[in-house]
N, CA, C and O of each residue as an XYZ file, in Angstrom:
328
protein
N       8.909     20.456      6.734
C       9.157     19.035      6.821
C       8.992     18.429      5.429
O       8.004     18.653      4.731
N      10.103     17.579      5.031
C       9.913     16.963      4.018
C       9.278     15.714      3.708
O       9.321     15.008      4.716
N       8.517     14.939      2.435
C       7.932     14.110      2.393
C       8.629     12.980      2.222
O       9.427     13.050      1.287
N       8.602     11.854      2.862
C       9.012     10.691      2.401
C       9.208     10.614      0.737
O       8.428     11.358      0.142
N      10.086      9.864     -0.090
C       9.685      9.894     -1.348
C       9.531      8.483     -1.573
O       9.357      8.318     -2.780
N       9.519      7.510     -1.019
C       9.131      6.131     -0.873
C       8.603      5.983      0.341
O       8.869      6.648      1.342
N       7.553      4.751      0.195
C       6.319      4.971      1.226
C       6.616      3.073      1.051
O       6.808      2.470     -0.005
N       6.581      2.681      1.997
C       6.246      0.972      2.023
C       4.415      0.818      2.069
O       3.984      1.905      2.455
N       3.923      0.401      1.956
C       2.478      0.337      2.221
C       1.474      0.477      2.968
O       0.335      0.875      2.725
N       2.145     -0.007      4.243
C       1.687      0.405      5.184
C       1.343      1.980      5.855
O       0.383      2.423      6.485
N       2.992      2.731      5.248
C       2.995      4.053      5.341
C       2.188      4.652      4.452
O       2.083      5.831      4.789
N       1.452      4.384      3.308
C       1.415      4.701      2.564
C      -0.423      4.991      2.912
O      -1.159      5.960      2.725
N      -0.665      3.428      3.569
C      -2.074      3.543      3.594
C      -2.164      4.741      4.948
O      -3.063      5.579      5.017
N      -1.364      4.645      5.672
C      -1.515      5.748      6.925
C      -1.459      7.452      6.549
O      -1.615      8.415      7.300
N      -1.238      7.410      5.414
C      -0.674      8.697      5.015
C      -2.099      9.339      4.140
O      -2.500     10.468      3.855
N      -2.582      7.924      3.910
C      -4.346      8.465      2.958
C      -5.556      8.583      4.128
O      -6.631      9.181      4.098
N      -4.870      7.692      5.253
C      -5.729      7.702      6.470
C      -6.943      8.847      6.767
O      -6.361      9.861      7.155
N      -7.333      8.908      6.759
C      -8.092     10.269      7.671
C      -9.002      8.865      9.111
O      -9.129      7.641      9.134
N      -9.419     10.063     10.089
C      -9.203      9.790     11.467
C     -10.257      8.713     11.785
O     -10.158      7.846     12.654
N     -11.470      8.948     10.778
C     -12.044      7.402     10.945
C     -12.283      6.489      9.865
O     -13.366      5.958      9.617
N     -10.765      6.275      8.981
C     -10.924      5.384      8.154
C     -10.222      4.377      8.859
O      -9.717      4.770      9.911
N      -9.987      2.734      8.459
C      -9.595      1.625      8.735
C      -8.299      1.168      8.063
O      -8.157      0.395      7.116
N      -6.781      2.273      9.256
C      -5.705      1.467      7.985
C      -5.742      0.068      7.007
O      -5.119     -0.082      5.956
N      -6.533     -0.779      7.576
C      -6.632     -2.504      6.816
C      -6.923     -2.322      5.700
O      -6.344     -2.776      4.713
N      -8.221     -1.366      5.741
C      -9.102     -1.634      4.517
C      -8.133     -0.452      3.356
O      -8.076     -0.661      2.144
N      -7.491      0.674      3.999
C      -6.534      1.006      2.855
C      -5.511     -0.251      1.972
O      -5.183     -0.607      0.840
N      -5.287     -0.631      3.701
C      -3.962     -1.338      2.755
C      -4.227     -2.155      1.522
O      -3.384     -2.272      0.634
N      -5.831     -2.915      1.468
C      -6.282     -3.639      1.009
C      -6.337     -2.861     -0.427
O      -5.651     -3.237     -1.378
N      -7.074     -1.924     -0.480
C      -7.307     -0.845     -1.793
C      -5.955     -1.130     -2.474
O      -5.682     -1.832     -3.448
N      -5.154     -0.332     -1.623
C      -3.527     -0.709     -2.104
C      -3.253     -1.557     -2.646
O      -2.749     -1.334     -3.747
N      -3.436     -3.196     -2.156
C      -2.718     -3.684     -2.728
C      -3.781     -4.594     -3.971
O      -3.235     -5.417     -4.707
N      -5.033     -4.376     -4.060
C      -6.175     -4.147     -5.120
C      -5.404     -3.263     -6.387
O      -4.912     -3.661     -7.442
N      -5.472     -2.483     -6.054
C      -4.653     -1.480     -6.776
C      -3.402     -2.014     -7.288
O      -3.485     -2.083     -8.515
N      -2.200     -2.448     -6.829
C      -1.016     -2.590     -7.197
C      -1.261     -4.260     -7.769
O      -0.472     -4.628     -8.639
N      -2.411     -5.343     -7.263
C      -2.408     -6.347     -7.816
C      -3.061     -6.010     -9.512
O      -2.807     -6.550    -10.589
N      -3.793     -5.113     -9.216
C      -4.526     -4.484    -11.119
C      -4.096     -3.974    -11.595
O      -4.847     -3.489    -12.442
N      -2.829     -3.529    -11.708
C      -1.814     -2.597    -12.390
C      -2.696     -1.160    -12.179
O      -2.922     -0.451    -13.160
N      -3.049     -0.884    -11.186
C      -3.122      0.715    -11.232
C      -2.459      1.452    -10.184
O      -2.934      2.460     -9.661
N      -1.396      0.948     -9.900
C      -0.404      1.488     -9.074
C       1.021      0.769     -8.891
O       1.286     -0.342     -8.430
N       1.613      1.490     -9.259
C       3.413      0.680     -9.573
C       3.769      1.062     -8.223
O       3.494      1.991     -7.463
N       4.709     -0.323     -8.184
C       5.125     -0.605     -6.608
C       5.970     -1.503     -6.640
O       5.789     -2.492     -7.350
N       7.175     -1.337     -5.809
C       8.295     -2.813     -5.616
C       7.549     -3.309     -4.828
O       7.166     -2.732     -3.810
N       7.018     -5.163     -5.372
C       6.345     -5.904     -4.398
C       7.199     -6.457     -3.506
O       8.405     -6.257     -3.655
N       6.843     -7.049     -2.698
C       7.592     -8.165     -1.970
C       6.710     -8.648     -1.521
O       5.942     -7.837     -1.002
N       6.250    -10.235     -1.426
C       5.662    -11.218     -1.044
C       5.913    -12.009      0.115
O       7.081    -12.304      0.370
N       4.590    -12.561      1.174
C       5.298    -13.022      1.428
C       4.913    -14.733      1.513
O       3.874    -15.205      1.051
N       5.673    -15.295      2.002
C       5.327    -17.205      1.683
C       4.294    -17.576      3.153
O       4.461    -17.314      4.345
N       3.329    -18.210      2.497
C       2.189    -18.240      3.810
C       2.483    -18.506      5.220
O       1.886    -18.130      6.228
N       3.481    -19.201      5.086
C       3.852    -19.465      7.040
C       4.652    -18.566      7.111
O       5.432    -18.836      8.025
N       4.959    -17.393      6.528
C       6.047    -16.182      6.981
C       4.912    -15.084      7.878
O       5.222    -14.487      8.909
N       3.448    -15.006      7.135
C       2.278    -13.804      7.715
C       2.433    -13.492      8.860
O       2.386    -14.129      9.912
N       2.783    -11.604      8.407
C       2.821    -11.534      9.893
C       1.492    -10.148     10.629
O       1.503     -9.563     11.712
N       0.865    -10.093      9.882
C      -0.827     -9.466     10.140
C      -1.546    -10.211      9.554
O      -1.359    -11.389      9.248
N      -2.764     -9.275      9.295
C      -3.732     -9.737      8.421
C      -3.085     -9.303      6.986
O      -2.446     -8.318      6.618
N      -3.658    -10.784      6.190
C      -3.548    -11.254      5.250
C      -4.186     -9.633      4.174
O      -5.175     -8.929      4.380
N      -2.944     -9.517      2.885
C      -3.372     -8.809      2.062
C      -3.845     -9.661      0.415
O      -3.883    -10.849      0.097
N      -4.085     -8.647     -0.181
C      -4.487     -9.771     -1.842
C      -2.777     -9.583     -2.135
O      -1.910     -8.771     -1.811
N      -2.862    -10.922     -2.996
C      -1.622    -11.670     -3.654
C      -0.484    -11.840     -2.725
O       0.646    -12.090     -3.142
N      -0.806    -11.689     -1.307
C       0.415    -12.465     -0.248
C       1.093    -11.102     -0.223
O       2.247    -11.297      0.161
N       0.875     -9.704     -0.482
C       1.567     -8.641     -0.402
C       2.480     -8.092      0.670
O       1.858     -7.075      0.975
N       3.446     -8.108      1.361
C       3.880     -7.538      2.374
C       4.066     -5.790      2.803
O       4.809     -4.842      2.552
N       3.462     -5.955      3.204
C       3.084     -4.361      3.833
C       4.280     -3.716      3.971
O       4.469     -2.625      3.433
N       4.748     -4.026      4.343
C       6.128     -3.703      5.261
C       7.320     -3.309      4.545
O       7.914     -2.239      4.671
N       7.726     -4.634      3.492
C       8.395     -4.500      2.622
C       8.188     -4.354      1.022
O       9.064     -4.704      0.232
N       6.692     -3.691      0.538
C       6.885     -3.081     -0.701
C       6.602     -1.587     -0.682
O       5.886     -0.907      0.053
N       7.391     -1.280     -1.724
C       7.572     -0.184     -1.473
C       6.770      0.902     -2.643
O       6.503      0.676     -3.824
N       6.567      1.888     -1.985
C       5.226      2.943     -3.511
C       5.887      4.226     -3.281
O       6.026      4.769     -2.184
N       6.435      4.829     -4.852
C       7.041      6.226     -4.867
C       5.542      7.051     -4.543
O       4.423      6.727     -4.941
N       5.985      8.393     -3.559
C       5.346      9.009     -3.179
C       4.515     10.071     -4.325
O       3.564     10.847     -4.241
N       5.373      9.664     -5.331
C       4.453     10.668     -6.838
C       3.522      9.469     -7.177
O       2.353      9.785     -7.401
N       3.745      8.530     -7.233
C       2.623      7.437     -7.576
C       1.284      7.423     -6.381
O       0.065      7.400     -6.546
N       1.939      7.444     -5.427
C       0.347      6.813     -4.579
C      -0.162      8.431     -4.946
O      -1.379      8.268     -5.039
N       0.046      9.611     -5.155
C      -0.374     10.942     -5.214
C      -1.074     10.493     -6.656
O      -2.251     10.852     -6.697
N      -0.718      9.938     -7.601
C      -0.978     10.256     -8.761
C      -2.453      9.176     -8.328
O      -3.559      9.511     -8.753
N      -2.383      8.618     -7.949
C      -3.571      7.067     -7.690
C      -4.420      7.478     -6.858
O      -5.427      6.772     -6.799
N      -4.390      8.565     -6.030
C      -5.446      9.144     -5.421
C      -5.642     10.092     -5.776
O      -6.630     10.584     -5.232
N      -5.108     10.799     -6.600
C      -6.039     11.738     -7.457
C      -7.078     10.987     -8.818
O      -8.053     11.624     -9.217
N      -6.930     10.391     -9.084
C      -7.570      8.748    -10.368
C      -8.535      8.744     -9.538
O      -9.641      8.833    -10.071
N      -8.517      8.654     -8.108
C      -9.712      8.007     -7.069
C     -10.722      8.853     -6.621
O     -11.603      8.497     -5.838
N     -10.580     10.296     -7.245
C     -11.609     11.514     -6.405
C     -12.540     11.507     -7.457
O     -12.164     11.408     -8.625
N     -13.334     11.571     -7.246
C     -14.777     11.971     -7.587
C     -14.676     12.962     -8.681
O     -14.089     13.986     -8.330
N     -15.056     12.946     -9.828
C     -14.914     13.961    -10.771
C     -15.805     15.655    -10.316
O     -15.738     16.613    -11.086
């Protein structure tokens, strides 16, 4: 089976998931991450009466930004423990 090579965020945080972490609190890292420049990503925003979950940092849309699958790899390897 092949890997996605673009991940929207949501997929992205599900994909770092393990079985008792909190997709939210990934997505949040994520978009921590992509708001600090340590992870390149097509954003897409969205305008406050558009929200359609819980709220991410900088109005991020889950849904519609998108993270190459060599990047979120490269950003969680940055994230392991030396």
């Amino acid at each position: 089976m092949s890997e996605k090579s673009m991940l929207n965020l949501h997929e992205a945080a599900l994909a770092l998931c393990a079985a008792s972490d909190d997709p939210h609190a990934l997505e949040v890292a994520l978009a921590h991450a992509i708001e600090h420049g340590d992870l390149r990503a097509n954003v897409k925003r969205w305008a406050t009466e558009q929200w359609e979950s819980k709220q991410l940092p900088g109005n991020i849309n889950r849904l519609e930004t998108w993270i190459e699958r060599s990047e979120l790899d490269a950003w969680q390897q940055r994230r392991q423990p030396a």
